Amino acid sequence: RSQDVSFQFKAFLCAKNIVFLDSPLYYYRQNPHQSVKSKNKIYDILDEFNLIDEFMKNLDFSDEIYVQKTLFELKAYIWNFKRTKSFDFLKKASKKLKCSKYNLTKEKNIKLKDKIKFFLLTNFLA
Protein backbone atom coordinates (compact mmCIF):
# COMPACT_ATOMS: atom_id res chain seq x y z
CA ARG A 1 0.00 0.00 0.00
CA SER A 2 2.53 2.60 1.06
CA GLN A 3 4.74 2.14 -1.99
CA ASP A 4 1.75 2.95 -4.19
CA VAL A 5 1.19 6.33 -2.55
CA SER A 6 4.16 8.27 -3.92
CA PHE A 7 3.96 6.57 -7.32
CA GLN A 8 0.25 7.40 -7.74
CA PHE A 9 0.65 10.98 -6.60
CA LYS A 10 3.66 11.61 -8.85
CA ALA A 11 1.89 9.95 -11.80
CA PHE A 12 -1.16 12.18 -11.36
CA LEU A 13 1.04 15.28 -11.10
CA CYS A 14 2.86 14.44 -14.32
CA ALA A 15 -0.13 13.24 -16.35
CA LYS A 16 -1.36 15.44 -19.18
CA ASN A 17 -4.73 13.65 -19.19
CA ILE A 18 -6.45 11.37 -16.71
CA VAL A 19 -9.40 9.15 -17.56
CA PHE A 20 -11.57 7.32 -15.06
CA LEU A 21 -13.35 4.18 -16.22
CA ASP A 22 -16.30 2.38 -14.63
CA SER A 23 -14.92 -1.08 -15.36
CA PRO A 24 -11.79 -2.57 -13.80
CA LEU A 25 -8.83 -3.20 -16.06
CA TYR A 26 -6.88 -5.16 -13.47
CA TYR A 27 -7.54 -6.81 -10.14
CA TYR A 28 -5.60 -5.78 -7.08
CA ARG A 29 -4.41 -8.82 -5.15
CA GLN A 30 -3.17 -8.45 -1.61
CA ASN A 31 -0.78 -10.83 0.04
CA PRO A 32 -0.20 -11.23 3.78
CA HIS A 33 3.18 -9.47 3.63
CA GLN A 34 1.94 -6.17 2.25
CA SER A 35 2.22 -3.05 4.36
CA VAL A 36 -1.56 -2.67 4.40
CA LYS A 37 -1.62 -5.73 6.68
CA SER A 38 1.58 -5.09 8.62
CA LYS A 39 1.83 -2.95 11.72
CA ASN A 40 5.62 -3.19 11.36
CA LYS A 41 5.50 -1.04 8.24
CA ILE A 42 3.35 1.73 9.66
CA TYR A 43 6.10 4.34 9.36
CA ASP A 44 6.62 3.65 5.63
CA ILE A 45 3.83 6.10 4.79
CA LEU A 46 5.85 8.92 6.37
CA ASP A 47 8.75 8.06 4.05
CA GLU A 48 6.39 8.01 1.06
CA PHE A 49 5.24 11.55 1.79
CA ASN A 50 8.86 12.62 2.22
CA LEU A 51 9.47 11.27 -1.31
CA ILE A 52 6.50 13.27 -2.60
CA ASP A 53 7.77 16.42 -0.85
CA GLU A 54 11.21 15.93 -2.38
CA PHE A 55 9.70 15.38 -5.83
CA MET A 56 7.58 18.54 -5.58
CA LYS A 57 10.29 20.72 -4.06
CA ASN A 58 11.85 22.01 -7.28
CA LEU A 59 8.77 21.94 -9.47
CA ASP A 60 6.18 24.64 -9.97
CA PHE A 61 2.70 23.52 -8.91
CA SER A 62 -0.34 25.58 -8.00
CA ASP A 63 -1.19 26.19 -4.37
CA GLU A 64 -4.27 23.99 -4.84
CA ILE A 65 -2.05 21.01 -5.68
CA TYR A 66 -0.12 21.52 -2.44
CA VAL A 67 -3.36 21.85 -0.48
CA GLN A 68 -4.69 18.61 -2.00
CA LYS A 69 -1.40 16.87 -1.25
CA THR A 70 -1.69 17.95 2.40
CA LEU A 71 -5.29 16.72 2.56
CA PHE A 72 -4.26 13.40 0.99
CA GLU A 73 -1.47 13.13 3.56
CA LEU A 74 -3.83 13.87 6.45
CA LYS A 75 -6.24 11.18 5.33
CA ALA A 76 -3.47 8.62 4.84
CA TYR A 77 -2.15 9.25 8.35
CA ILE A 78 -5.59 8.95 9.92
CA TRP A 79 -6.25 5.72 8.00
CA ASN A 80 -2.95 4.29 9.28
CA PHE A 81 -3.73 5.31 12.84
CA LYS A 82 -7.18 3.72 12.70
CA ARG A 83 -5.76 0.39 11.55
CA THR A 84 -2.90 0.27 14.08
CA LYS A 85 -3.96 2.44 17.02
CA SER A 86 -0.33 3.54 17.35
CA PHE A 87 -0.06 6.84 19.19
CA ASP A 88 3.66 6.93 18.48
CA PHE A 89 2.85 6.95 14.76
CA LEU A 90 0.17 9.61 15.28
CA LYS A 91 2.68 11.85 17.07
CA LYS A 92 5.16 11.52 14.20
CA ALA A 93 2.46 12.17 11.62
CA SER A 94 1.31 15.18 13.62
CA LYS A 95 4.83 16.60 13.69
CA LYS A 96 5.16 16.16 9.92
CA LEU A 97 1.80 17.80 9.19
CA LYS A 98 2.62 20.68 11.50
CA CYS A 99 5.59 21.46 9.21
CA SER A 100 3.30 21.50 6.19
CA LYS A 101 3.40 24.61 4.02
CA TYR A 102 -0.41 24.77 4.03
CA ASN A 103 -2.69 25.00 7.02
CA LEU A 104 -5.88 23.24 5.95
CA THR A 105 -7.95 25.12 8.53
CA LYS A 106 -7.49 28.30 6.48
CA GLU A 107 -8.41 26.80 3.10
CA LYS A 108 -11.82 27.59 1.59
CA ASN A 109 -12.44 24.37 -0.34
CA ILE A 110 -11.72 21.94 2.49
CA LYS A 111 -14.60 20.23 4.31
CA LEU A 112 -15.15 21.31 7.90
CA LYS A 113 -14.58 17.77 9.22
CA ASP A 114 -11.17 17.68 7.53
CA LYS A 115 -10.30 21.11 8.91
CA ILE A 116 -11.16 19.88 12.40
CA LYS A 117 -9.04 16.73 11.99
CA PHE A 118 -6.10 18.80 10.76
CA PHE A 119 -6.48 21.29 13.61
CA LEU A 120 -6.65 18.57 16.26
CA LEU A 121 -3.77 16.61 14.83
CA THR A 122 -1.46 19.58 14.46
CA ASN A 123 -2.31 21.35 17.71
CA PHE A 124 -2.65 18.68 20.35
CA LEU A 125 -0.10 16.03 19.47
CA ALA A 126 2.89 17.70 17.80
PDB file of C-alpha atoms in Angstrom:
ATOM      1  CA  ARG A   1       0.000   0.000   0.000  1.00  0.00           C
ATOM      2  CA  SER A   2       2.528   2.595   1.058  1.00  0.00           C
ATOM      3  CA  GLN A   3       4.740   2.143  -1.989  1.00  0.00           C
ATOM      4  CA  ASP A   4       1.746   2.951  -4.188  1.00  0.00           C
ATOM      5  CA  VAL A   5       1.191   6.331  -2.554  1.00  0.00           C
ATOM      6  CA  SER A   6       4.156   8.266  -3.916  1.00  0.00           C
ATOM      7  CA  PHE A   7       3.957   6.574  -7.324  1.00  0.00           C
ATOM      8  CA  GLN A   8       0.254   7.396  -7.737  1.00  0.00           C
ATOM      9  CA  PHE A   9       0.650  10.980  -6.599  1.00  0.00           C
ATOM     10  CA  LYS A  10       3.663  11.611  -8.851  1.00  0.00           C
ATOM     11  CA  ALA A  11       1.889   9.950 -11.800  1.00  0.00           C
ATOM     12  CA  PHE A  12      -1.162  12.178 -11.358  1.00  0.00           C
ATOM     13  CA  LEU A  13       1.039  15.276 -11.095  1.00  0.00           C
ATOM     14  CA  CYS A  14       2.857  14.438 -14.321  1.00  0.00           C
ATOM     15  CA  ALA A  15      -0.126  13.244 -16.347  1.00  0.00           C
ATOM     16  CA  LYS A  16      -1.362  15.438 -19.182  1.00  0.00           C
ATOM     17  CA  ASN A  17      -4.731  13.649 -19.189  1.00  0.00           C
ATOM     18  CA  ILE A  18      -6.448  11.372 -16.713  1.00  0.00           C
ATOM     19  CA  VAL A  19      -9.400   9.152 -17.556  1.00  0.00           C
ATOM     20  CA  PHE A  20     -11.570   7.316 -15.056  1.00  0.00           C
ATOM     21  CA  LEU A  21     -13.348   4.180 -16.221  1.00  0.00           C
ATOM     22  CA  ASP A  22     -16.302   2.376 -14.629  1.00  0.00           C
ATOM     23  CA  SER A  23     -14.919  -1.083 -15.363  1.00  0.00           C
ATOM     24  CA  PRO A  24     -11.788  -2.567 -13.803  1.00  0.00           C
ATOM     25  CA  LEU A  25      -8.826  -3.198 -16.061  1.00  0.00           C
ATOM     26  CA  TYR A  26      -6.876  -5.159 -13.468  1.00  0.00           C
ATOM     27  CA  TYR A  27      -7.543  -6.815 -10.136  1.00  0.00           C
ATOM     28  CA  TYR A  28      -5.599  -5.783  -7.081  1.00  0.00           C
ATOM     29  CA  ARG A  29      -4.415  -8.817  -5.149  1.00  0.00           C
ATOM     30  CA  GLN A  30      -3.175  -8.449  -1.609  1.00  0.00           C
ATOM     31  CA  ASN A  31      -0.777 -10.835   0.043  1.00  0.00           C
ATOM     32  CA  PRO A  32      -0.202 -11.228   3.783  1.00  0.00           C
ATOM     33  CA  HIS A  33       3.183  -9.472   3.630  1.00  0.00           C
ATOM     34  CA  GLN A  34       1.938  -6.173   2.245  1.00  0.00           C
ATOM     35  CA  SER A  35       2.223  -3.053   4.363  1.00  0.00           C
ATOM     36  CA  VAL A  36      -1.561  -2.674   4.398  1.00  0.00           C
ATOM     37  CA  LYS A  37      -1.623  -5.732   6.683  1.00  0.00           C
ATOM     38  CA  SER A  38       1.575  -5.088   8.621  1.00  0.00           C
ATOM     39  CA  LYS A  39       1.825  -2.947  11.716  1.00  0.00           C
ATOM     40  CA  ASN A  40       5.620  -3.189  11.365  1.00  0.00           C
ATOM     41  CA  LYS A  41       5.497  -1.043   8.237  1.00  0.00           C
ATOM     42  CA  ILE A  42       3.346   1.727   9.664  1.00  0.00           C
ATOM     43  CA  TYR A  43       6.096   4.338   9.357  1.00  0.00           C
ATOM     44  CA  ASP A  44       6.617   3.647   5.633  1.00  0.00           C
ATOM     45  CA  ILE A  45       3.829   6.101   4.791  1.00  0.00           C
ATOM     46  CA  LEU A  46       5.853   8.924   6.371  1.00  0.00           C
ATOM     47  CA  ASP A  47       8.748   8.056   4.053  1.00  0.00           C
ATOM     48  CA  GLU A  48       6.394   8.009   1.057  1.00  0.00           C
ATOM     49  CA  PHE A  49       5.238  11.548   1.786  1.00  0.00           C
ATOM     50  CA  ASN A  50       8.861  12.616   2.215  1.00  0.00           C
ATOM     51  CA  LEU A  51       9.468  11.273  -1.312  1.00  0.00           C
ATOM     52  CA  ILE A  52       6.498  13.274  -2.602  1.00  0.00           C
ATOM     53  CA  ASP A  53       7.771  16.415  -0.855  1.00  0.00           C
ATOM     54  CA  GLU A  54      11.215  15.930  -2.384  1.00  0.00           C
ATOM     55  CA  PHE A  55       9.700  15.378  -5.833  1.00  0.00           C
ATOM     56  CA  MET A  56       7.576  18.536  -5.584  1.00  0.00           C
ATOM     57  CA  LYS A  57      10.292  20.720  -4.061  1.00  0.00           C
ATOM     58  CA  ASN A  58      11.850  22.006  -7.278  1.00  0.00           C
ATOM     59  CA  LEU A  59       8.770  21.935  -9.466  1.00  0.00           C
ATOM     60  CA  ASP A  60       6.178  24.638  -9.974  1.00  0.00           C
ATOM     61  CA  PHE A  61       2.696  23.518  -8.912  1.00  0.00           C
ATOM     62  CA  SER A  62      -0.342  25.585  -8.005  1.00  0.00           C
ATOM     63  CA  ASP A  63      -1.186  26.195  -4.373  1.00  0.00           C
ATOM     64  CA  GLU A  64      -4.269  23.989  -4.840  1.00  0.00           C
ATOM     65  CA  ILE A  65      -2.049  21.010  -5.684  1.00  0.00           C
ATOM     66  CA  TYR A  66      -0.120  21.518  -2.436  1.00  0.00           C
ATOM     67  CA  VAL A  67      -3.365  21.851  -0.483  1.00  0.00           C
ATOM     68  CA  GLN A  68      -4.694  18.614  -2.003  1.00  0.00           C
ATOM     69  CA  LYS A  69      -1.403  16.867  -1.248  1.00  0.00           C
ATOM     70  CA  THR A  70      -1.686  17.948   2.399  1.00  0.00           C
ATOM     71  CA  LEU A  71      -5.285  16.717   2.559  1.00  0.00           C
ATOM     72  CA  PHE A  72      -4.256  13.403   0.993  1.00  0.00           C
ATOM     73  CA  GLU A  73      -1.467  13.135   3.562  1.00  0.00           C
ATOM     74  CA  LEU A  74      -3.828  13.872   6.455  1.00  0.00           C
ATOM     75  CA  LYS A  75      -6.244  11.176   5.327  1.00  0.00           C
ATOM     76  CA  ALA A  76      -3.469   8.619   4.837  1.00  0.00           C
ATOM     77  CA  TYR A  77      -2.149   9.254   8.350  1.00  0.00           C
ATOM     78  CA  ILE A  78      -5.591   8.953   9.918  1.00  0.00           C
ATOM     79  CA  TRP A  79      -6.248   5.720   7.996  1.00  0.00           C
ATOM     80  CA  ASN A  80      -2.953   4.287   9.281  1.00  0.00           C
ATOM     81  CA  PHE A  81      -3.728   5.313  12.837  1.00  0.00           C
ATOM     82  CA  LYS A  82      -7.179   3.724  12.696  1.00  0.00           C
ATOM     83  CA  ARG A  83      -5.763   0.391  11.554  1.00  0.00           C
ATOM     84  CA  THR A  84      -2.904   0.273  14.078  1.00  0.00           C
ATOM     85  CA  LYS A  85      -3.964   2.444  17.018  1.00  0.00           C
ATOM     86  CA  SER A  86      -0.330   3.544  17.350  1.00  0.00           C
ATOM     87  CA  PHE A  87      -0.065   6.841  19.192  1.00  0.00           C
ATOM     88  CA  ASP A  88       3.659   6.929  18.479  1.00  0.00           C
ATOM     89  CA  PHE A  89       2.846   6.951  14.758  1.00  0.00           C
ATOM     90  CA  LEU A  90       0.166   9.608  15.284  1.00  0.00           C
ATOM     91  CA  LYS A  91       2.675  11.855  17.067  1.00  0.00           C
ATOM     92  CA  LYS A  92       5.165  11.520  14.201  1.00  0.00           C
ATOM     93  CA  ALA A  93       2.457  12.167  11.618  1.00  0.00           C
ATOM     94  CA  SER A  94       1.313  15.175  13.621  1.00  0.00           C
ATOM     95  CA  LYS A  95       4.831  16.603  13.689  1.00  0.00           C
ATOM     96  CA  LYS A  96       5.157  16.161   9.919  1.00  0.00           C
ATOM     97  CA  LEU A  97       1.801  17.798   9.193  1.00  0.00           C
ATOM     98  CA  LYS A  98       2.622  20.679  11.497  1.00  0.00           C
ATOM     99  CA  CYS A  99       5.592  21.459   9.212  1.00  0.00           C
ATOM    100  CA  SER A 100       3.301  21.505   6.191  1.00  0.00           C
ATOM    101  CA  LYS A 101       3.399  24.613   4.023  1.00  0.00           C
ATOM    102  CA  TYR A 102      -0.406  24.772   4.034  1.00  0.00           C
ATOM    103  CA  ASN A 103      -2.691  25.002   7.025  1.00  0.00           C
ATOM    104  CA  LEU A 104      -5.882  23.240   5.950  1.00  0.00           C
ATOM    105  CA  THR A 105      -7.949  25.120   8.534  1.00  0.00           C
ATOM    106  CA  LYS A 106      -7.488  28.301   6.480  1.00  0.00           C
ATOM    107  CA  GLU A 107      -8.410  26.804   3.103  1.00  0.00           C
ATOM    108  CA  LYS A 108     -11.816  27.586   1.593  1.00  0.00           C
ATOM    109  CA  ASN A 109     -12.438  24.370  -0.340  1.00  0.00           C
ATOM    110  CA  ILE A 110     -11.724  21.941   2.493  1.00  0.00           C
ATOM    111  CA  LYS A 111     -14.604  20.234   4.312  1.00  0.00           C
ATOM    112  CA  LEU A 112     -15.145  21.314   7.905  1.00  0.00           C
ATOM    113  CA  LYS A 113     -14.584  17.773   9.221  1.00  0.00           C
ATOM    114  CA  ASP A 114     -11.175  17.680   7.534  1.00  0.00           C
ATOM    115  CA  LYS A 115     -10.303  21.106   8.910  1.00  0.00           C
ATOM    116  CA  ILE A 116     -11.162  19.880  12.402  1.00  0.00           C
ATOM    117  CA  LYS A 117      -9.040  16.732  11.986  1.00  0.00           C
ATOM    118  CA  PHE A 118      -6.101  18.804  10.756  1.00  0.00           C
ATOM    119  CA  PHE A 119      -6.480  21.289  13.611  1.00  0.00           C
ATOM    120  CA  LEU A 120      -6.652  18.573  16.262  1.00  0.00           C
ATOM    121  CA  LEU A 121      -3.774  16.607  14.828  1.00  0.00           C
ATOM    122  CA  THR A 122      -1.456  19.585  14.459  1.00  0.00           C
ATOM    123  CA  ASN A 123      -2.308  21.348  17.711  1.00  0.00           C
ATOM    124  CA  PHE A 124      -2.651  18.683  20.347  1.00  0.00           C
ATOM    125  CA  LEU A 125      -0.097  16.033  19.467  1.00  0.00           C
ATOM    126  CA  ALA A 126       2.887  17.703  17.805  1.00  0.00           C
TER     127      ALA A 126
END
